[in-house]
CSV table of C-alpha atoms in Angstrom, one decimal:
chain,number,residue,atom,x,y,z
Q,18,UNK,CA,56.8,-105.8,-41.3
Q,19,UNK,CA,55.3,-102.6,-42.2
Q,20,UNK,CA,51.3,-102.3,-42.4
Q,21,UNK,CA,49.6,-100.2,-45.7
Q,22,UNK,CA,46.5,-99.4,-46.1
Q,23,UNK,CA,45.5,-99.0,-49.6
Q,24,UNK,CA,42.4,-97.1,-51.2
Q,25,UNK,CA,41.6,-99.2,-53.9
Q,26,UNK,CA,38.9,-97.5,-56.4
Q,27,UNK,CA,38.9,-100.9,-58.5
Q,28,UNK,CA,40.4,-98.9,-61.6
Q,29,UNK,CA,43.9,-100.6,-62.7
Q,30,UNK,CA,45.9,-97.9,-60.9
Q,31,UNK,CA,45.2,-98.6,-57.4
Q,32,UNK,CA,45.3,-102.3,-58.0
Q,33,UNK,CA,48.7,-102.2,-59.3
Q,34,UNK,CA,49.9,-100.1,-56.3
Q,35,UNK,CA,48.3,-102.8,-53.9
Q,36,UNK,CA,50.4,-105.4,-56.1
Q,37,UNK,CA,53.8,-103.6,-56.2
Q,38,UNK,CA,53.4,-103.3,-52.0
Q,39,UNK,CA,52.8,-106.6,-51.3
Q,40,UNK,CA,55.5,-107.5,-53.4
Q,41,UNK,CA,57.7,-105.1,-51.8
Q,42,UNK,CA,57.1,-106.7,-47.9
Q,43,UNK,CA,55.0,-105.2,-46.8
Q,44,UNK,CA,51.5,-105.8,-44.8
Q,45,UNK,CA,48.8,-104.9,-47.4
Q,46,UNK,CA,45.4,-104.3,-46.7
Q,47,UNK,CA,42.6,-103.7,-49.4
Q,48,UNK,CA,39.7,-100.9,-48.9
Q,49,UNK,CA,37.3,-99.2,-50.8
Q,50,UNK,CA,35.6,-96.6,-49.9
Q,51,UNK,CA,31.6,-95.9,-50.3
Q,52,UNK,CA,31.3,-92.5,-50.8
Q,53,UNK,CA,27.8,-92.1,-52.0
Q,54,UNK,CA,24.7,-94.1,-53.3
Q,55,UNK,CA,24.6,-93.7,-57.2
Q,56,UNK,CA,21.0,-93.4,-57.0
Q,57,UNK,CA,20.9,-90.9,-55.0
Q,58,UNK,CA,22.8,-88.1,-57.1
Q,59,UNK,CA,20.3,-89.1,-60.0
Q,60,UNK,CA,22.8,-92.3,-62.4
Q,61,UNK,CA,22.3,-95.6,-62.9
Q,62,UNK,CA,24.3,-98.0,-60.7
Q,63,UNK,CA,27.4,-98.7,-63.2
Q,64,UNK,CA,28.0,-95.2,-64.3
Q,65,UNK,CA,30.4,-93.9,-61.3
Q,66,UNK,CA,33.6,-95.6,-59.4
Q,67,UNK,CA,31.0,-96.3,-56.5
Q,68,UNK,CA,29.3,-99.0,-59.0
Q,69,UNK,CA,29.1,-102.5,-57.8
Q,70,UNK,CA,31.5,-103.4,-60.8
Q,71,UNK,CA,34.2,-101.4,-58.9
Q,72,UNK,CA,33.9,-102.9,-55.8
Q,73,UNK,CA,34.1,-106.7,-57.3
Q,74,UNK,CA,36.9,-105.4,-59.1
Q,75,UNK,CA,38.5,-104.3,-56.0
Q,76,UNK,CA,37.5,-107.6,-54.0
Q,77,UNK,CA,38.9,-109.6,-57.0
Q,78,UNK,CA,42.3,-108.0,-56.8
Q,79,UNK,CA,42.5,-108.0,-53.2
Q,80,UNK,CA,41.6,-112.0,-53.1
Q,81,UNK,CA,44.1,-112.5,-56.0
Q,82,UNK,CA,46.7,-110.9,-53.5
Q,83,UNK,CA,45.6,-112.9,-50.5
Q,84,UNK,CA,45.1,-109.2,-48.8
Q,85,UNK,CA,41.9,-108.8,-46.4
Q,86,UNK,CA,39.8,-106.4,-48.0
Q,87,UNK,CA,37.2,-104.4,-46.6
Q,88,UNK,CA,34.7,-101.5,-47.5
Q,89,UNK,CA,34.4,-98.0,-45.7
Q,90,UNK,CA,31.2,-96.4,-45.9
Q,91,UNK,CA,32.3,-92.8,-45.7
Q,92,UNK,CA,29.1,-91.2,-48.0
Q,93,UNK,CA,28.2,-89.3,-44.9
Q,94,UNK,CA,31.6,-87.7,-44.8
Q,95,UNK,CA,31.8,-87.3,-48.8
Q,96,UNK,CA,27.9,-85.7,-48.8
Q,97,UNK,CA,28.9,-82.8,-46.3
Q,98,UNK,CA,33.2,-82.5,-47.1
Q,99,UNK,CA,32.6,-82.5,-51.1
Q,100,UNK,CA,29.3,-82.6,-52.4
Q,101,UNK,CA,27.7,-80.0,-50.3
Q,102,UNK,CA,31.1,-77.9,-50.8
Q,103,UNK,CA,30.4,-78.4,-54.5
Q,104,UNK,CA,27.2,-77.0,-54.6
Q,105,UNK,CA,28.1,-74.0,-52.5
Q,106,UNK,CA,30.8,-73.0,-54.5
Q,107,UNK,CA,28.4,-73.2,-57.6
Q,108,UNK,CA,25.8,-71.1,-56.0
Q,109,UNK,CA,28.9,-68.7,-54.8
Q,110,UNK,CA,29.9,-68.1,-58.4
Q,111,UNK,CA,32.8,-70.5,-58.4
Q,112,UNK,CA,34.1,-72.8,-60.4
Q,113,UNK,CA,35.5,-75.9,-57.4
Q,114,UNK,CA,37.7,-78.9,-58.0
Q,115,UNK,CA,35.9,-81.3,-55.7
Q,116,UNK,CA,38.5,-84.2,-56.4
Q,117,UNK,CA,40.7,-81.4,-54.4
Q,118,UNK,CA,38.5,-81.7,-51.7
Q,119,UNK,CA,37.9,-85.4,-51.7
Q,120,UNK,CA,41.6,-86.1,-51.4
Q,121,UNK,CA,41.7,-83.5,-48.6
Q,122,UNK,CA,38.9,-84.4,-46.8
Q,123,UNK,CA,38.3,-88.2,-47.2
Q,124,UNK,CA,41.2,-89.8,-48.2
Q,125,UNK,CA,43.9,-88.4,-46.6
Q,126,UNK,CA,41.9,-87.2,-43.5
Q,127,UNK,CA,39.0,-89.7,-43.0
Q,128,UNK,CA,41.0,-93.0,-44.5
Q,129,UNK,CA,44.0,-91.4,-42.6
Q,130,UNK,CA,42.4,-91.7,-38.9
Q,131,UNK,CA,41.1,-95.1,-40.1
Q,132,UNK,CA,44.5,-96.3,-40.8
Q,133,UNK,CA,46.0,-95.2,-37.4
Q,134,UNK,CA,42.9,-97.3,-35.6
Q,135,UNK,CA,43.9,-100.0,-37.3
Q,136,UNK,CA,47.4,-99.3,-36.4
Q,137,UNK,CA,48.8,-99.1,-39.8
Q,138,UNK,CA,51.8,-97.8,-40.9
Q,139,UNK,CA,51.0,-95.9,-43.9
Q,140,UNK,CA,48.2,-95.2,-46.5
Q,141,UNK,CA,48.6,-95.8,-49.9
Q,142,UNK,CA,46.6,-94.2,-53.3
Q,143,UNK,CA,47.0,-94.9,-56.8
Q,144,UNK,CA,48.4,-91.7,-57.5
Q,145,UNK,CA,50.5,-90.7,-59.6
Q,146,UNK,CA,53.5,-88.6,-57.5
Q,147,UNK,CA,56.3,-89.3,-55.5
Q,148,UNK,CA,57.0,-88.3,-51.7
Q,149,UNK,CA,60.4,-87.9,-50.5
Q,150,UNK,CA,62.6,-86.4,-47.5
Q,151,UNK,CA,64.5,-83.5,-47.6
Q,152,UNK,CA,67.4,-84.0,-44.8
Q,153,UNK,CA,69.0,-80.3,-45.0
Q,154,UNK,CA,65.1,-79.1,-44.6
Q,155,UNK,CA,64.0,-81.8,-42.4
Q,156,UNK,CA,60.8,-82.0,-44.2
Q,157,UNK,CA,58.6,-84.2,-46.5
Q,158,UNK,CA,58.8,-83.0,-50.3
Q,159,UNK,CA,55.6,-83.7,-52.5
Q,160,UNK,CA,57.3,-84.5,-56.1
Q,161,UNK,CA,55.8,-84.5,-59.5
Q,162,UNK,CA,55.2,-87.9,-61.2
Q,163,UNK,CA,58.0,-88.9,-63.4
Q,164,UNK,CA,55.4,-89.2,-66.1
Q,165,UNK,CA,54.0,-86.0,-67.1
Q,166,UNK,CA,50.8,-86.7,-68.7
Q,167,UNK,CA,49.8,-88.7,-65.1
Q,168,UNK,CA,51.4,-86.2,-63.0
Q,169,UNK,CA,48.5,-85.7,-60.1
Q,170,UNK,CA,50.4,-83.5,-57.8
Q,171,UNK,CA,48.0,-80.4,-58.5
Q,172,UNK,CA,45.3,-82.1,-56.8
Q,173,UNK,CA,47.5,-83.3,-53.5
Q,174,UNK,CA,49.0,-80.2,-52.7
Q,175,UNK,CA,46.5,-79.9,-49.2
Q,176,UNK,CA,49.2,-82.6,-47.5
Q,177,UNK,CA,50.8,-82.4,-44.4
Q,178,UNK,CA,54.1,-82.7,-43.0
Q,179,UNK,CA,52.1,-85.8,-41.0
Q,180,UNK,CA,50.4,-87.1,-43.8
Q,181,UNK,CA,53.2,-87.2,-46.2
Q,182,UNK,CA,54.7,-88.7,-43.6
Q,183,UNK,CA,53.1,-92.1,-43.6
Q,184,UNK,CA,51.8,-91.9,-47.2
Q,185,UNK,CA,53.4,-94.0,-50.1
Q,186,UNK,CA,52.6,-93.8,-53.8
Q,187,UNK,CA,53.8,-96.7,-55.3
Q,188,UNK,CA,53.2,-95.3,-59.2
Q,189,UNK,CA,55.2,-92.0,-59.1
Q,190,UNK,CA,57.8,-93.7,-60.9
Q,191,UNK,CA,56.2,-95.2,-63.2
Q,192,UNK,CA,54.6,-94.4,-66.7
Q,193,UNK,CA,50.9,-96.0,-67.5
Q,194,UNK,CA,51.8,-97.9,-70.0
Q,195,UNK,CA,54.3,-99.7,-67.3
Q,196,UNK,CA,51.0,-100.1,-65.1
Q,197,UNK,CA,49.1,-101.4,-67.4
Q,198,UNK,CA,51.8,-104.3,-68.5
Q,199,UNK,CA,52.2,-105.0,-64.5
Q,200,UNK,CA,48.9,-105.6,-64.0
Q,201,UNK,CA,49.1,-108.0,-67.3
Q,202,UNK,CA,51.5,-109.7,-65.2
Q,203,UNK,CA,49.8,-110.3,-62.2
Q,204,UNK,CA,46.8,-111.1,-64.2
Q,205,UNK,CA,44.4,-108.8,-62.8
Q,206,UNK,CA,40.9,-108.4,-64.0
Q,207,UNK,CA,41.0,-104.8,-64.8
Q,208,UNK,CA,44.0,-104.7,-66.3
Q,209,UNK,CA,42.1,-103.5,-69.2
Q,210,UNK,CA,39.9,-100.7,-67.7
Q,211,UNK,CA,39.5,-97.3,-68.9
Q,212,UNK,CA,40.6,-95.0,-66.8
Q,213,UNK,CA,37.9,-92.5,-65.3
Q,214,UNK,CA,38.2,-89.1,-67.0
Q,215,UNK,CA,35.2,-87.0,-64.9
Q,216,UNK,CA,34.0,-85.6,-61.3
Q,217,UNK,CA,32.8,-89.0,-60.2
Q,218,UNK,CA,29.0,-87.9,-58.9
Q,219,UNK,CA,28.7,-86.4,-62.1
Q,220,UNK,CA,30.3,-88.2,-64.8
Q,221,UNK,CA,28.2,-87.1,-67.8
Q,222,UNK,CA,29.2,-83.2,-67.1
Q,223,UNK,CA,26.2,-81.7,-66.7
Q,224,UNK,CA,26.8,-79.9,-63.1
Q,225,UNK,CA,23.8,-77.7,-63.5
Q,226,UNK,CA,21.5,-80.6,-63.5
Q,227,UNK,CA,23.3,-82.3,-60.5
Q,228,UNK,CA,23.0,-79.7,-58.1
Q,229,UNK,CA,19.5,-78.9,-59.3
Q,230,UNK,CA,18.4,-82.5,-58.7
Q,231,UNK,CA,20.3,-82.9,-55.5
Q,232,UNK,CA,19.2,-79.6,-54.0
Q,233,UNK,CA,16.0,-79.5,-55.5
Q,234,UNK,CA,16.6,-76.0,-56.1
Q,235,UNK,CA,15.8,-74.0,-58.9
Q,236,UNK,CA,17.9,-71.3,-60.5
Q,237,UNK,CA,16.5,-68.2,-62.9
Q,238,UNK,CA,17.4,-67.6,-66.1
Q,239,UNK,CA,18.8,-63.8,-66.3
Q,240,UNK,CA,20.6,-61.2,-68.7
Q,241,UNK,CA,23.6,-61.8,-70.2
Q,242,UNK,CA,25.4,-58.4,-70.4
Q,243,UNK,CA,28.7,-56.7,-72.3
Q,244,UNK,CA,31.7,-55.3,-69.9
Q,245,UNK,CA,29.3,-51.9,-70.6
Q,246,UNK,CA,26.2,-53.5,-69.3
Q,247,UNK,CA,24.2,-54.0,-72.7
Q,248,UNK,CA,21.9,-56.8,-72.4
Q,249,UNK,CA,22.7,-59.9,-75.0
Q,250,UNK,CA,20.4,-61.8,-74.3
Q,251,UNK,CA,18.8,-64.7,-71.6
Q,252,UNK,CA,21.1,-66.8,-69.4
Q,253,UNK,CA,19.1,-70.3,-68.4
Q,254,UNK,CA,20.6,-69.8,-65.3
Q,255,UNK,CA,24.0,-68.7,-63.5
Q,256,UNK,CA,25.3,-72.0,-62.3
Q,257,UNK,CA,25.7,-73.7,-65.8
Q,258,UNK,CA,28.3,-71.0,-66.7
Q,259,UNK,CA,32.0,-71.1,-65.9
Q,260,UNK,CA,34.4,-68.8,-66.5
Q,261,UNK,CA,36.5,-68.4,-70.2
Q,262,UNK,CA,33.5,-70.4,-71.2
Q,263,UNK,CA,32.4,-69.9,-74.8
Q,264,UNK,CA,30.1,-72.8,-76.3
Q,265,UNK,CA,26.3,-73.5,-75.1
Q,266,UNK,CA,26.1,-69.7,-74.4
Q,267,UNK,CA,22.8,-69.9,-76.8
Q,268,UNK,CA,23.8,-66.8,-78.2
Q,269,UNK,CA,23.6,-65.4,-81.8
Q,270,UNK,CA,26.7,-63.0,-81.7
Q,271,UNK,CA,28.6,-60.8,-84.3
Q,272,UNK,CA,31.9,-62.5,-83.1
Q,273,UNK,CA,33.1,-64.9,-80.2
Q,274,UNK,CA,32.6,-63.9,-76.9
Q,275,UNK,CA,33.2,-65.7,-73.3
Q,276,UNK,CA,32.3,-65.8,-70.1
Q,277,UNK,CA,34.3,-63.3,-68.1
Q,278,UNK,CA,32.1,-63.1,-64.7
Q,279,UNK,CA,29.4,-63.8,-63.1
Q,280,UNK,CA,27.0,-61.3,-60.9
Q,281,UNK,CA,25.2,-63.1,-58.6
Q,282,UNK,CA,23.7,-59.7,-56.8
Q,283,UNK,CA,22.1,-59.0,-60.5
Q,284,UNK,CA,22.1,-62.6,-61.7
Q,285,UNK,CA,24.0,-61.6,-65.1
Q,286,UNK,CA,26.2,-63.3,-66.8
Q,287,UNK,CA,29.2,-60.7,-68.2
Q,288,UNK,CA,30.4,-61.5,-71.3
Q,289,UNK,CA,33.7,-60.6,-73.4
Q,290,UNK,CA,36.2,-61.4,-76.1
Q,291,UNK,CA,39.0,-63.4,-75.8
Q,292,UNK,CA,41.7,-60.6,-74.8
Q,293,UNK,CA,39.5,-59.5,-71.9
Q,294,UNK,CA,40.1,-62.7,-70.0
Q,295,UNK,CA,43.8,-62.2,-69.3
Q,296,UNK,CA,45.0,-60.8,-66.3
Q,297,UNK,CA,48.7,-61.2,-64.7
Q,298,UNK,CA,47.7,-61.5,-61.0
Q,299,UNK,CA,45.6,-63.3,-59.1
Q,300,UNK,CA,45.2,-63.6,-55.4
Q,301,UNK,CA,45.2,-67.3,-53.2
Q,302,UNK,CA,43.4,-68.0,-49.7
Q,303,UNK,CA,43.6,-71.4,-47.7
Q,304,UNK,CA,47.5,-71.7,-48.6
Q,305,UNK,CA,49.5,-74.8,-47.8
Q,306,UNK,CA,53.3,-74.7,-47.1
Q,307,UNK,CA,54.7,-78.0,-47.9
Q,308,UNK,CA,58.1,-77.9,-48.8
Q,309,UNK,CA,59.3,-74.6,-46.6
Q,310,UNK,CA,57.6,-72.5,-43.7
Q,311,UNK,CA,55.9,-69.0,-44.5
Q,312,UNK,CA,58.9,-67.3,-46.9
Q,313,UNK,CA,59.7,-64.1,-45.8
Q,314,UNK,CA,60.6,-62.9,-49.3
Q,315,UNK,CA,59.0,-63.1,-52.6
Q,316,UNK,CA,59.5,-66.3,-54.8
Q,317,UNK,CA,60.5,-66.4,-58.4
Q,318,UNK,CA,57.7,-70.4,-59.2
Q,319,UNK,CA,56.2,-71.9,-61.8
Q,320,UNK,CA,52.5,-71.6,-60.7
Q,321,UNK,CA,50.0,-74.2,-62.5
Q,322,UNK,CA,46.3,-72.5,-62.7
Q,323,UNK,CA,44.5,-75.4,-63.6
Q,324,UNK,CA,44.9,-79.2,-63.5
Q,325,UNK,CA,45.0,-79.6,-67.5
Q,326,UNK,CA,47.3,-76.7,-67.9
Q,327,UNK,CA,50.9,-76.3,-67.5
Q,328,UNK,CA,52.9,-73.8,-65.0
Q,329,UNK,CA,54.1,-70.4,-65.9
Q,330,UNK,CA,56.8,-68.8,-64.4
Q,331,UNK,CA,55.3,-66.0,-61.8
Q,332,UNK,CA,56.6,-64.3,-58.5
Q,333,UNK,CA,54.4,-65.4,-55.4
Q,334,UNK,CA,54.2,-63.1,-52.5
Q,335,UNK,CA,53.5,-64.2,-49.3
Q,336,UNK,CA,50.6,-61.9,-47.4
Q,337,UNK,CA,49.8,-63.8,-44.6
Q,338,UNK,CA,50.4,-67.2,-43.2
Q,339,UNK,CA,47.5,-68.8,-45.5
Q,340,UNK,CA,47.6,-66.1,-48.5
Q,341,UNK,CA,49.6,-65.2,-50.9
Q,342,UNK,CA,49.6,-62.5,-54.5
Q,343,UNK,CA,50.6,-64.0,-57.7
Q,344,UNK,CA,52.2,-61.9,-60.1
Q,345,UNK,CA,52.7,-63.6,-63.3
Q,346,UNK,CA,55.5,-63.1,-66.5
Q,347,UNK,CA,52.8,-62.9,-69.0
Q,348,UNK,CA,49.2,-62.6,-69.0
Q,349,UNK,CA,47.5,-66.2,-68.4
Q,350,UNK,CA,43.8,-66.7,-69.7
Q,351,UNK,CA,40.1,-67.2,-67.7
Q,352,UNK,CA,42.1,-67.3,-64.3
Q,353,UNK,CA,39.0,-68.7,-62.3
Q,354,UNK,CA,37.7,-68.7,-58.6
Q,355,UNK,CA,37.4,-71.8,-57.0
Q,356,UNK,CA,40.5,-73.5,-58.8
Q,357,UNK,CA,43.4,-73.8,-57.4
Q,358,UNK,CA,46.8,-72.3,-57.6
Q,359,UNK,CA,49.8,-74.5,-57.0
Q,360,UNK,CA,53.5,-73.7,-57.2
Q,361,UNK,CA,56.3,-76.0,-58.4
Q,362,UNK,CA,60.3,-75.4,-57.8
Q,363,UNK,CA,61.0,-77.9,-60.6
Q,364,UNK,CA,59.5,-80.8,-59.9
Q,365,UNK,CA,59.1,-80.3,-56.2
Q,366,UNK,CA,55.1,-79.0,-55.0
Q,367,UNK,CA,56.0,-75.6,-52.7
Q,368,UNK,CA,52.7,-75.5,-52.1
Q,369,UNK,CA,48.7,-74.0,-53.3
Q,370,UNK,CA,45.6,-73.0,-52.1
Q,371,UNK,CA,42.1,-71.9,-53.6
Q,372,UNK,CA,42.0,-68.7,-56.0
Q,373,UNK,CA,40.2,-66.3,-54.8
C-alpha cells in the first residue's frame, strides 16, 4: 500500500483530498503545519489558517478518517524562506507573491524531506491542478485544474521533475462545488468553511503595517512625481504602493493617475495615466523548465502575469538557462516586479519564474 502525506490547512479543500485518498487505498497520514505564532505578526489568534480553530479542524478530520495526525512546527523555516523574503522584496521596490514562495520553500521542500524520513510515498495538497506523465518526453507535466476559477497552477510552477514525481493532487479534477458536496458526504466539520481569500500573515491587507510592525522599521513619506519629475504631492511612505495602483494615493488630481514606479534611490513615487502602464515585454530571472529542457528556439505561449489574470498569447525567448524575454501580441497593463510570469501550452504549465 502506498503511503501519502497530506498537508492539511483545516479549510474543506485539504480535508477532502485526505478523504478521496484514503478512500482510494492508500496509506494516509494527516499534518498541519505551524508556520508562525499569530501573535507574533501583530492578529488575534483566529484570524489566520495557523488559528487553533484550523488545527481542530484538521485533528477532527483526520480522527473522522482514522488517519494519525500530527503537527510540524516549521515557523522557523516560514520566518526566513517567506516572511523575511516578503519584507525584502517590499523594501526592494517589488511587489512578491509569498504563497509562491511558501509552496516552494515549505511545502514542497520542507514537508517534502519530511515525507521521505517518514518513508512516504508521496505528498499531497489541496490544490487545485493535476500532475501527469508524458511518455514520448519522459517527463512529469504540471496541468491546469479542470476548473478554471480554482485553477492554482500559477503558484506551483517552482516543481521539480522529483517533486512532481511523488506529488498527488487529488482535486484537479474536480469543481468546488463537487468538494464541497464530498465533504457533505463524509460529514466533515468544515464542510461549510469559507475559503481563505488573502496572504495568510496578513489577512486584513494592510502590508505596509505588517512589515513595519514585524521589522520595527520605519519608512519616510516622500514626493510623488509625474514621468517629468513634477512633484504631486507627499507619499506616506514607498512600501504601501504597488504598481498600476490608483486608490489611497491621497491625492487631489485633475484626472486619474497610477502608480507606474517606484524610486527607491530618491524615495518618489512616479506617477501616470492609465496608457503609460502598458508595455509588450518584460523580462524573467529564476526560470523553471518543467515540461521541456532549456528550448533552443523561441516559443509562440500563453504567458499569465498575474494570479487573478488570464494568459495572453506572447513569444518567450530563452537567454539563459534560468532567464528568458517575453515579447507579448498586445500591450498588457502594470506588468510588475516581484510577480511572476508563467507559461501555458494549453493547459499544460511550461514553466515561470520571477519578473524582473
Amino acid at each position: 500500500m502506498k503511503k501519502v502525506l497530506v498537508a492539511m490547512s483545516g479549510g474543506v479543500d485539504s480535508s477532502v483530498a485526505a478523504c478521496l485518498l484514503k478512500e482510494q487505498g492508500y496509506e494516509t497520514t494527516g499534518v498541519t503545519l505551524k508556520l508562525f505564532d499569530n501573535e507574533d505578526v501583530g492578529m488575534s489568534c483566529e484570524k489566520s489558517c495557523c488559528s487553533l480553530s484550523d488545527v481542530e479542524d484538521a485533528r477532527s478530520v483526520s480522527f473522522r478518517l482514522g488517519i494519525p495526525y500530527y503537527v510540524f512546527d516549521f515557523s522557523g523555516d516560514f520566518r526566513r524562506e517567506v516572511i523575511d523574503r516578503f519584507i525584502e522584496d517590499y523594501e526592494d521596490g517589488r511587489t512578491p507573491n509569498p504563497c509562491i514562495d511558501c509552496n516552494r520553500y515549505i511545502k514542497f521542500l520542507k514537508l517534502f524531506q519530511r515525507g521521505r524520513e517518514m518513508q512516504q510515498d508521496y505528498v499531497a495538497t489541496g490544490h487545485y491542478a493535476r500532475v501527469a506523465y508524458d511518455r514520448a518526453a519522459g517527463r512529469y507535466l504540471l496541468k491546469r485544474a479542470l476548473d478554471p476559477k480554482k485553477d492554482q497552477s500559477y503558484v506551483l510552477y517552482n516543481l521539480t521533475q522529483e517533486q512532481l514525481a511523488h506529488t498527488l493532487f487529488p482535486l484537479g479534477g474536480m469543481e468546488k462545488s463537487e468538494t464541497r458536496a464530498i465533504a457533505e458526504r463524509f460529514g466533515l466539520v468544515n464542510a461549510e468553511k469559507r475559503d481563505s481569500q488573502d496572504i495568510c500573515f496578513a489577512p486584513d491587507g494592510d502590508y505596509a503595517g505588517f512589515i513595519r510592525r514585524t521589522t520595527g522599521r520605519d519608512y519616510p513619506p516622500g514626493d510623488f512625481v509625474d514621468q517629468q519629475g513634477h512633484v504631486l504631492g507627499q507619499h506616506k511612505g514607498i512600501i504601501r504602493y504597488t504598481i498600476g495602483q490608483r486608490k489611497g494615493l491621497g491625492l487631489a488630481l485633475p484626472q486619474p493617475m497610477y502608480v507606474m514606479k517606484k524610486d527607491l534611490a530618491k524615495n518618489q513615487v512616479v506617477l501616470g495615466l492609465d496608457k503609460d502602464l502598458f508595455s509588450r515585454s518584460l523580462d524573467v530571472a529564476d526560470f523553471n523548465w518543467i515540461a521541456c529542457e532549456v528550448p533552443r528556439q523561441p516559443l509562440r505561449l500563453m504567458v499569465k502575469i498575474r494570479y487573478s489574470q488570464k494568459a495572453y498569447p506572447a513569444r518567450v525567448i530563452p537567454t539563459a538557462a534560468d532567464r528568458v524575454h517575453v515579447e507579448f501580441e498586445a500591450p498588457q497593463r502594470a506588468i510588475t516586479a516581484g510577480q511572476a510570469a508563467v507559461m501555458y501550452d494549453g493547459d499544460i504549465v511550461v514553466g515561470g519564474g520571477t519578473i524582473l
